[in-house]
XYZ file of C-alpha atoms in Angstrom:
652
model
C 89.826 85.232 138.193
C 92.537 82.839 137.012
C 93.663 79.988 139.217
C 97.286 79.800 140.332
C 98.456 77.400 137.602
C 96.743 79.379 134.861
C 98.262 82.572 136.227
C 101.768 81.081 136.275
C 101.372 79.835 132.696
C 100.014 83.195 131.613
C 103.004 84.933 133.150
C 105.451 82.571 131.405
C 103.904 83.093 127.956
C 103.578 86.824 128.557
C 107.271 87.136 129.446
C 108.202 85.347 126.212
C 105.995 87.657 124.161
C 107.443 90.759 125.832
C 111.003 89.559 125.298
C 110.317 88.974 121.606
C 108.495 92.290 121.307
C 111.397 94.267 122.783
C 113.871 92.555 120.446
C 111.675 93.141 117.398
C 111.035 96.771 118.362
C 114.747 97.452 118.788
C 115.529 95.842 115.433
C 112.846 97.995 113.822
C 114.130 101.361 115.109
C 115.604 102.480 111.778
C 112.547 101.296 109.860
C 110.313 103.071 112.354
C 112.081 106.379 111.695
C 111.562 105.780 107.965
C 107.883 105.052 108.602
C 107.557 108.343 110.481
C 109.161 110.278 107.624
C 106.917 108.578 105.060
C 103.872 109.372 107.183
C 104.790 113.052 107.468
C 105.532 113.300 103.745
C 102.175 111.726 102.886
C 100.505 114.479 104.948
C 102.572 117.246 103.358
C 104.424 117.933 106.599
C 108.006 119.211 106.823
C 110.811 116.755 107.437
C 113.125 119.549 108.620
C 111.700 122.500 110.594
C 112.429 126.003 109.336
C 114.931 128.116 111.284
C 113.134 131.387 110.562
C 109.676 132.684 109.694
C 109.698 131.042 106.257
C 107.992 127.882 107.503
C 106.638 126.488 104.232
C 106.645 122.990 102.734
C 106.551 122.512 98.983
C 104.815 119.160 98.772
C 106.329 117.402 95.768
C 106.316 113.771 96.864
C 102.690 113.376 97.945
C 101.068 114.360 94.599
C 103.436 112.083 92.674
C 102.679 109.143 94.970
C 98.946 109.847 94.793
C 99.208 109.685 90.997
C 100.842 106.250 91.257
C 98.138 105.068 93.646
C 95.491 106.275 91.224
C 97.202 104.523 88.328
C 97.306 101.212 90.215
C 93.666 101.590 91.264
C 92.654 102.219 87.669
C 94.447 99.067 86.517
C 93.298 96.752 89.295
C 89.902 98.121 90.342
C 88.550 99.694 87.172
C 86.193 96.823 86.424
C 84.001 94.375 88.251
C 86.180 91.384 87.463
C 88.335 89.965 90.231
C 92.123 90.439 89.823
C 92.648 86.665 89.959
C 91.544 83.382 88.460
C 91.362 79.954 90.118
C 92.504 77.083 87.930
C 93.683 73.508 88.375
C 97.416 73.124 88.773
C 99.222 72.452 85.472
C 99.871 68.832 86.416
C 97.651 67.317 89.055
C 99.082 64.611 91.285
C 97.224 61.579 92.555
C 96.305 61.703 96.192
C 97.768 58.975 98.451
C 94.311 57.393 98.612
C 93.971 57.211 94.823
C 97.505 55.859 94.442
C 96.817 53.224 97.097
C 93.592 52.186 95.333
C 95.438 51.625 92.050
C 98.146 49.585 93.776
C 95.536 47.568 95.662
C 93.656 46.841 92.427
C 96.811 45.557 90.781
C 97.700 43.455 93.833
C 94.204 41.932 93.947
C 94.581 40.728 90.356
C 98.294 39.892 90.380
C 97.591 36.143 90.620
C 95.212 36.305 87.669
C 97.830 38.212 85.643
C 100.394 35.501 86.334
C 97.890 32.718 85.529
C 97.036 34.367 82.208
C 100.741 34.649 81.430
C 100.649 38.408 80.977
C 104.190 39.737 80.549
C 105.465 42.327 83.010
C 105.438 45.085 80.421
C 101.691 44.546 79.897
C 101.084 44.793 83.648
C 103.146 47.982 83.763
C 101.192 49.388 80.813
C 97.943 48.499 82.577
C 99.099 50.358 85.704
C 100.001 53.437 83.679
C 96.685 53.340 81.827
C 94.757 53.110 85.087
C 96.774 56.012 86.465
C 96.043 58.140 83.390
C 92.345 57.358 83.660
C 92.243 58.341 87.327
C 94.249 61.496 86.539
C 91.708 62.421 83.860
C 88.912 62.177 86.408
C 90.998 64.079 88.974
C 91.614 66.912 86.516
C 87.924 67.042 85.685
C 87.015 67.304 89.367
C 89.696 69.979 89.847
C 88.203 72.082 87.034
C 84.759 71.829 88.615
C 86.191 72.687 92.038
C 87.998 75.709 90.560
C 84.752 77.039 89.063
C 82.857 76.661 92.335
C 85.713 78.114 94.413
C 85.948 81.132 92.117
C 82.352 82.113 92.869
C 82.693 81.259 96.566
C 85.945 83.192 97.142
C 84.739 86.231 95.185
C 81.595 86.330 97.325
C 83.620 85.948 100.532
C 86.059 88.680 99.541
C 83.173 91.012 98.782
C 81.574 90.351 102.165
C 84.964 90.669 103.870
C 85.384 94.244 102.609
C 88.239 93.316 100.289
C 87.879 96.339 98.009
C 87.993 98.831 100.875
C 90.969 97.149 102.520
C 92.724 96.718 99.167
C 92.519 100.450 98.463
C 94.166 101.081 101.841
C 96.767 98.443 101.008
C 97.640 100.267 97.768
C 98.205 103.472 99.741
C 100.508 101.746 102.222
C 102.167 99.950 99.300
C 103.204 103.257 97.713
C 103.903 105.201 100.917
C 105.606 102.823 103.365
C 108.468 100.292 103.041
C 105.882 97.507 103.189
C 102.117 97.000 103.215
C 100.505 94.270 105.333
C 97.167 92.509 104.964
C 95.841 89.965 107.456
C 93.413 87.182 106.607
C 91.455 85.118 106.287
C 90.114 85.177 109.817
C 86.714 84.725 111.397
C 85.361 87.972 112.791
C 82.105 88.398 114.678
C 79.822 90.851 112.921
C 76.121 91.594 112.548
C 74.648 90.373 109.271
C 71.181 90.603 107.770
C 69.102 87.586 106.761
C 65.523 86.980 105.641
C 63.000 85.285 107.857
C 59.937 84.909 105.691
C 59.197 88.421 104.491
C 61.095 90.183 107.298
C 64.738 91.192 107.585
C 66.538 90.081 110.750
C 69.967 90.753 112.229
C 72.155 88.190 113.889
C 75.776 87.933 114.996
C 77.762 85.501 112.857
C 81.407 84.617 112.374
C 82.254 85.956 108.932
C 85.500 85.518 107.029
C 87.329 88.839 106.928
C 90.506 90.537 105.769
C 92.140 93.438 107.558
C 94.725 96.062 106.679
C 97.512 96.165 109.282
C 99.417 99.387 109.899
C 103.173 98.902 109.404
C 103.599 100.778 112.690
C 101.859 97.857 114.426
C 103.854 95.105 112.709
C 107.037 93.807 114.365
C 108.870 90.961 112.588
C 111.716 89.155 114.293
C 115.234 90.538 113.717
C 116.725 89.642 110.316
C 113.333 88.500 108.987
C 113.230 88.150 105.210
C 109.597 87.076 104.873
C 106.624 86.354 107.100
C 106.686 82.568 107.231
C 110.443 82.057 107.625
C 110.788 84.670 110.386
C 111.343 83.338 113.891
C 108.158 85.097 114.932
C 105.844 87.987 114.130
C 104.444 90.394 116.723
C 101.263 92.339 115.993
C 100.250 95.265 118.177
C 96.539 95.971 118.353
C 94.402 98.555 120.099
C 91.095 97.282 121.507
C 88.204 99.341 122.806
C 86.058 98.268 125.710
C 83.429 97.140 123.202
C 86.024 94.954 121.489
C 86.869 93.392 124.847
C 83.197 92.657 125.477
C 82.974 90.850 122.126
C 85.905 88.622 123.121
C 83.945 87.280 126.069
C 81.666 85.432 123.625
C 84.453 84.293 121.299
C 85.307 80.613 121.692
C 88.962 81.168 120.739
C 89.506 83.500 123.718
C 89.664 82.681 127.423
C 86.666 84.441 128.943
C 88.171 84.237 132.458
C 91.386 85.853 131.232
C 89.477 88.630 129.445
C 87.501 89.267 132.648
C 90.772 89.405 134.598
C 92.083 92.106 132.255
C 88.896 94.150 132.660
C 89.101 93.806 136.452
C 92.836 94.561 136.720
C 92.758 97.502 134.317
C 89.380 99.102 134.830
C 90.523 102.344 133.173
C 92.334 100.722 130.273
C 95.868 99.574 129.558
C 98.316 101.272 127.193
C 101.787 100.161 126.274
C 104.609 102.429 127.512
C 105.683 103.797 124.137
C 109.026 105.535 124.047
C 110.200 107.966 121.384
C 111.367 105.233 119.033
C 108.196 103.231 119.539
C 105.638 106.039 119.354
C 103.012 105.312 116.741
C 102.784 108.313 114.430
C 99.938 106.665 112.572
C 97.876 107.123 115.739
C 98.974 110.484 117.192
C 97.094 109.981 120.461
C 99.567 107.315 121.611
C 101.909 109.934 123.025
C 99.896 110.179 126.249
C 100.511 107.812 129.145
C 97.303 108.616 131.015
C 95.386 105.352 130.655
C 92.421 106.709 132.599
C 91.706 109.130 129.765
C 92.049 106.450 127.127
C 89.830 103.541 128.148
C 91.551 101.372 125.536
C 93.599 98.196 125.795
C 96.840 97.600 123.918
C 97.343 93.910 123.087
C 100.333 92.050 121.700
C 99.857 89.064 119.396
C 102.616 86.496 118.967
C 102.827 84.286 115.866
C 105.672 81.817 116.204
C 106.903 78.608 117.800
C 106.386 77.591 121.463
C 107.566 74.443 123.250
C 105.105 71.582 123.400
C 105.279 71.163 127.194
C 104.267 74.796 127.706
C 101.324 74.346 125.347
C 100.304 71.124 127.078
C 100.218 72.984 130.400
C 97.970 75.534 128.697
C 95.517 72.767 127.859
C 96.370 72.446 124.157
C 96.512 69.001 122.581
C 100.031 68.434 121.176
C 101.478 65.250 119.725
C 104.912 65.484 121.332
C 105.712 67.811 124.222
C 109.405 67.776 123.276
C 108.766 69.545 119.962
C 107.871 73.145 119.183
C 104.574 74.135 117.592
C 103.430 77.151 115.636
C 100.884 79.072 117.719
C 98.968 82.312 117.996
C 99.079 83.895 121.470
C 97.592 87.224 122.568
C 98.306 89.014 125.847
C 97.246 92.233 127.557
C 99.092 93.548 130.581
C 100.732 90.217 131.376
C 97.511 88.186 130.983
C 97.260 85.739 128.089
C 93.744 85.952 126.665
C 94.228 83.586 123.704
C 96.522 80.650 122.939
C 95.722 78.382 119.958
C 97.656 76.227 117.543
C 98.091 77.611 114.049
C 95.035 76.330 112.131
C 96.931 76.436 108.813
C 98.161 72.874 108.104
C 101.142 74.270 106.187
C 102.139 76.432 109.149
C 101.599 79.650 107.193
C 100.956 82.819 109.180
C 97.886 84.941 108.399
C 99.833 87.881 106.946
C 100.603 88.914 103.390
C 103.364 91.484 102.893
C 104.276 93.318 99.686
C 106.691 96.131 98.871
C 106.696 98.421 95.832
C 110.378 97.600 95.312
C 111.191 94.480 97.311
C 114.656 93.716 98.687
C 116.254 90.300 99.013
C 117.664 90.638 102.525
C 114.756 92.165 104.423
C 111.006 91.992 104.760
C 110.968 95.778 104.321
C 111.427 97.177 100.825
C 111.574 100.616 99.223
C 108.525 102.735 98.448
C 108.111 105.639 96.008
C 107.742 107.956 98.998
C 111.136 106.820 100.303
C 112.781 107.450 96.931
C 111.390 110.994 96.875
C 112.703 111.933 100.337
C 115.808 113.817 99.162
C 113.894 115.398 96.296
C 111.295 116.638 98.786
C 113.995 118.091 101.057
C 115.721 119.840 98.146
C 112.484 121.222 96.711
C 111.402 122.560 100.109
C 114.815 124.168 100.732
C 114.710 125.746 97.252
C 111.254 127.248 97.780
C 112.187 128.555 101.235
C 115.249 130.294 99.777
C 113.114 131.627 96.942
C 110.683 133.203 99.411
C 113.551 134.712 101.410
C 115.146 136.122 98.259
C 111.821 137.542 97.102
C 111.414 139.311 100.429
C 114.915 140.817 100.325
C 114.784 141.813 96.662
C 111.245 143.211 96.748
C 112.405 146.648 98.041
C 115.666 148.594 98.449
C 117.855 147.973 101.469
C 119.284 151.015 103.261
C 121.928 151.996 105.804
C 122.389 155.236 107.790
C 125.251 157.062 109.544
C 123.572 157.805 112.858
C 126.085 160.525 113.904
C 125.042 162.720 111.003
C 121.281 162.647 111.786
C 120.351 165.626 114.048
C 116.547 165.979 113.811
C 116.001 163.677 116.807
C 113.837 161.228 114.896
C 114.659 157.504 114.669
C 117.012 156.906 111.730
C 114.773 154.211 110.284
C 111.685 156.420 110.060
C 111.698 157.460 106.451
C 108.683 159.310 105.039
C 108.338 159.789 101.276
C 108.681 163.439 100.252
C 110.237 164.506 103.576
C 113.633 166.062 104.287
C 115.888 164.824 107.097
C 118.227 167.205 108.945
C 121.819 165.927 109.064
C 125.162 167.271 110.258
C 127.616 168.665 107.792
C 130.081 166.041 106.595
C 133.028 168.328 107.415
C 131.917 168.622 111.051
C 131.390 164.895 111.610
C 134.362 163.737 109.638
C 132.150 161.454 107.574
C 132.802 161.619 103.888
C 129.741 159.615 102.738
C 126.086 160.572 102.644
C 123.908 160.011 105.716
C 121.749 157.443 103.889
C 122.835 154.822 101.339
C 120.440 152.502 99.456
C 121.088 149.424 97.331
C 119.036 146.653 95.683
C 119.551 142.936 96.450
C 119.445 141.021 93.138
C 116.502 138.666 92.530
C 117.404 134.999 92.075
C 113.818 133.961 91.349
C 114.492 132.641 87.805
C 117.405 130.471 88.938
C 115.621 129.120 92.023
C 112.385 128.506 90.089
C 114.288 126.604 87.397
C 116.044 124.566 90.088
C 112.707 123.722 91.672
C 111.201 122.646 88.341
C 114.252 120.511 87.644
C 113.826 118.577 90.876
C 110.089 118.185 90.333
C 110.832 116.535 86.985
C 113.663 114.562 88.544
C 111.209 113.037 91.025
C 109.437 111.296 88.136
C 112.738 110.113 86.667
C 113.717 108.615 90.032
C 110.614 106.428 89.915
C 110.974 105.559 86.245
C 107.473 106.891 85.544
C 107.462 109.961 83.254
C 104.854 112.656 83.731
C 103.127 111.669 80.501
C 101.857 108.576 82.326
C 99.678 110.945 84.348
C 98.492 112.997 81.370
C 101.247 115.663 81.397
C 103.259 116.124 78.176
C 105.425 119.037 79.372
C 109.187 118.811 78.785
C 108.812 115.886 76.386
C 110.104 117.907 73.446
C 109.415 116.631 69.949
C 108.824 113.059 71.155
C 105.618 114.209 72.832
C 104.156 115.617 69.644
C 103.357 112.285 68.014
C 101.315 109.321 69.161
C 104.256 107.027 68.439
C 106.571 109.067 70.643
C 104.075 109.156 73.479
C 103.579 105.397 73.057
C 107.330 104.845 73.485
C 107.380 106.900 76.678
C 104.266 105.142 78.004
C 105.858 101.763 77.322
C 108.840 102.782 79.431
C 106.502 104.002 82.167
C 104.609 100.726 82.173
C 107.771 98.802 83.053
C 108.015 100.396 86.495
C 104.305 99.865 87.091
C 104.520 96.255 85.877
C 107.350 95.570 88.310
C 105.325 97.021 91.181
C 102.230 95.057 90.156
C 104.280 91.869 89.989
C 105.331 92.443 93.605
C 101.701 93.186 94.487
C 100.446 89.999 92.889
C 103.117 87.692 94.315
C 103.035 89.327 97.755
C 99.289 89.809 98.271
C 96.769 88.725 95.649
C 97.905 85.157 94.941
C 98.871 84.183 98.522
C 95.731 85.744 100.028
C 93.358 84.048 97.586
C 95.205 80.754 98.069
C 94.734 81.176 101.826
C 90.986 81.563 101.213
C 91.002 78.437 99.027
C 92.748 76.394 101.722
C 90.478 77.848 104.425
C 87.371 76.743 102.530
C 88.718 73.316 101.630
C 89.569 72.653 105.289
C 86.466 74.084 106.944
C 83.748 73.331 104.380
C 81.844 70.056 104.197
C 81.190 70.552 100.477
C 83.202 67.880 98.573
C 82.699 69.723 95.281
C 85.245 72.432 96.173
C 88.055 69.999 96.913
C 90.658 69.643 94.206
C 94.243 70.390 93.245
C 93.696 74.059 92.376
C 95.392 77.371 93.036
C 94.902 81.068 92.364
C 96.694 83.005 89.648
C 96.740 86.794 89.502
C 95.641 88.149 86.158
C 96.702 91.769 86.476
C 100.203 92.476 85.247
C 101.041 88.806 84.670
C 98.005 88.534 82.427
C 98.919 91.830 80.758
C 102.497 90.712 80.113
C 101.293 87.330 78.877
C 98.747 89.003 76.615
C 101.310 91.401 75.126
C 103.758 88.555 74.623
C 101.139 86.435 72.852
C 100.200 89.295 70.535
C 103.848 89.878 69.630
C 104.404 86.167 69.008
C 101.277 85.881 66.866
C 102.225 88.941 64.821
C 105.718 87.525 64.315
C 104.205 84.205 63.240
C 101.847 85.933 60.825
C 104.682 87.934 59.262
C 106.847 84.819 59.053
C 104.308 82.731 57.131
C 103.111 85.592 54.934
C 106.000 85.075 52.517
C 105.131 81.370 52.209
C 101.400 81.866 51.670
C 100.362 80.298 48.358
C 103.628 78.359 48.006
C 103.205 74.694 47.133
C 105.446 71.728 47.842
C 106.726 70.409 44.464
C 106.875 66.872 45.792
C 103.288 66.667 46.989
C 101.604 69.555 45.246
C 100.129 70.571 48.610
C 100.256 74.105 50.003
C 103.206 74.608 52.379
C 101.016 76.733 54.657
C 97.455 75.476 55.372
C 94.896 77.874 53.866
C 93.303 78.623 57.246
C 96.589 79.290 59.060
C 96.702 83.100 58.488
C 93.035 83.383 59.429
C 93.683 81.331 62.567
C 96.489 83.669 63.670
C 94.458 86.785 62.890
C 91.545 85.289 64.825
C 93.710 85.020 67.967
C 95.127 88.549 67.523
C 91.615 89.982 67.208
C 90.517 88.169 70.371
C 93.493 89.369 72.416
C 92.921 92.960 71.279
C 89.235 92.726 72.189
C 87.932 93.027 68.628
C 84.828 91.022 67.770
C 85.457 88.150 65.347
C 81.797 87.499 64.582
C 81.168 87.468 60.835
C 84.880 87.806 60.064
C 86.387 84.429 60.928
C 85.046 80.931 61.551
C 84.414 80.101 65.200
C 87.648 78.184 65.774
C 87.076 78.038 69.543
C 83.737 76.275 69.137
C 85.301 73.720 66.819
C 88.140 73.014 69.253
C 85.720 72.792 72.175
C 83.708 70.203 70.258
C 86.844 68.155 69.670
C 87.788 68.385 73.339
C 84.318 67.296 74.422
C 84.648 64.302 72.118
C 87.835 63.219 73.864
C 90.479 64.803 71.709
C 92.560 65.623 74.792
C 92.513 62.114 76.298
C 95.927 60.515 76.911
C 97.215 58.689 73.893
C 94.887 60.444 71.432
C 96.254 62.047 68.306
C 97.253 65.701 68.771
C 94.723 68.331 67.761
C 97.155 69.908 65.330
C 97.174 66.717 63.257
C 93.382 66.554 62.956
C 91.605 68.459 60.184
C 88.737 70.525 61.524
C 85.283 69.034 61.051
C 86.698 65.705 59.851
C 84.579 63.001 61.567
C 86.981 60.238 60.582
C 89.765 61.850 62.569
C 87.821 62.191 65.828
C 88.227 59.709 68.730
C 85.482 57.547 70.173
C 82.630 59.237 71.968
C 83.517 57.828 75.383
C 86.665 59.985 75.386
C 89.060 57.159 76.308
C 92.357 56.649 74.570
C 92.901 53.234 72.930
C 95.483 52.306 75.593
C 93.144 53.199 78.456
C 90.197 51.382 76.853
C 92.278 48.245 76.302
C 93.622 48.335 79.856
C 90.142 48.661 81.342
C 88.815 45.901 79.102
C 91.639 43.586 80.180
C 90.955 44.359 83.829
C 87.257 43.605 83.368
C 88.018 40.248 81.724
C 90.306 39.289 84.601
C 87.626 40.092 87.146
């Protein structure tokens, strides 16, 4: 059991979490209704119930969205390569330690510089040369760190179940206003290891990623992104087994977890109302906790006052300030309260929307865009079925006063004769029975339905040809060039979505893994100024742009090929220039260059290894290939750097 002070603190933090949760839930009411509609549409369920027996749903939206999901999966998961690369930043900066070492070196020798009568500009040049030399070494270390981190992060993502969770993320990405992934986080799991020639199991803390249902994600009101929001609330359902695992987790208060198990022996469920019911978990509509044996927890990611955290036993620098924390509570009992381990204060969530908005964390999904189309298509098919029923057989009416055989008027038997009163006696001038045919509107309704099915693709900017269907393309679909034009238009919508996916999930998540490893690992070889770059659509766009630029360059110089400069007698265009451009085009298109062109890459790599890229060296473009006289010294230093180091050595 908790002592009195711990209980009072737990109550204070719990009240704050509940206050924030209620505000976030109220602000999310409209989004929650949209989430419910998207969920029902993804299951092919009706958005509007039928008012008669024609209770059918013509599912138009779900197949279209599934096609988009499949297209994204094919692009991003169709090969074994990771959808990212880790590279050094374009311009590495010196760390404060390295900068201080350079300044200290100059200060140590300042007296000698003055005694030797070195002018100030020489001292400044020496400082710049030393800085360039240190930057060269820093960049080299960063490249090595990037290579090692690439292998490490790929292995961690594989073990964390990234592919499985990413597939789920793509589904949420196309169905809901936003998709949420959480990570990296340490999660206790059983893993296999070898002990001699035997396989053993042991519980270890493994880095993991986790797909979060948008129904369980509650950002603060007016939140535009995860990190700038006042707070984020995550709702999580724990089983009794999950609670037992928390007892052995160092980040959780074992006494508090035991208190929850004692106070709520049959489980604890949040009192969901209609607006807060979780349609992604249909069993949440019951309030009988004894039949559930589950525990609903609320996690708070946001700022808390330093004095409150100090009372909780956390080490804070200044109790007057606020600190970013992670706090979890169940039924008024705080079971976890820790400072945010991310030094940048980033929260462990990545959010992406198919079509992001600028004023909200929630965006627009393909399923949302197809809502009205789905309603119209369903209404059209329902009316078509009703019309087919009415027009399938004649409709009749009877004058009851004229029927005298005693049988019900609506009992009509083929080939029989009904006895009726004479029209003169009843005063009825018309026949006893009249029949007429209701016209069939099937062609019009079917055409209307087909029109809205096609319109659903136009709404998304992705024509049906992108999914292998060439119907309704007319003459443009009869040629490969026409289909290529349509496919290029289709790729624009997909590229935009993939850009959102890369900037919202892939790059930030991999960068979180990089920072996690650099903070928690003792391996100095993975430390460096590096970051992750997605190579899906950004790489595709870059590749297409390079090909277009190279083709333009090749066409531009073709007219000048063989032309000589009258003044010098030299060729205006170097003889190898067209081959060099074609070489790059072949590589970008994936065509082997072996036996066709010289190995330009190997030649450039040799020059780089020999120091061609050192600061102050002559540019590569000015050096003829395979010309030993044009290459720098083997130590790779520029003349300025070599002179600066030599001067420093003489002073010492």
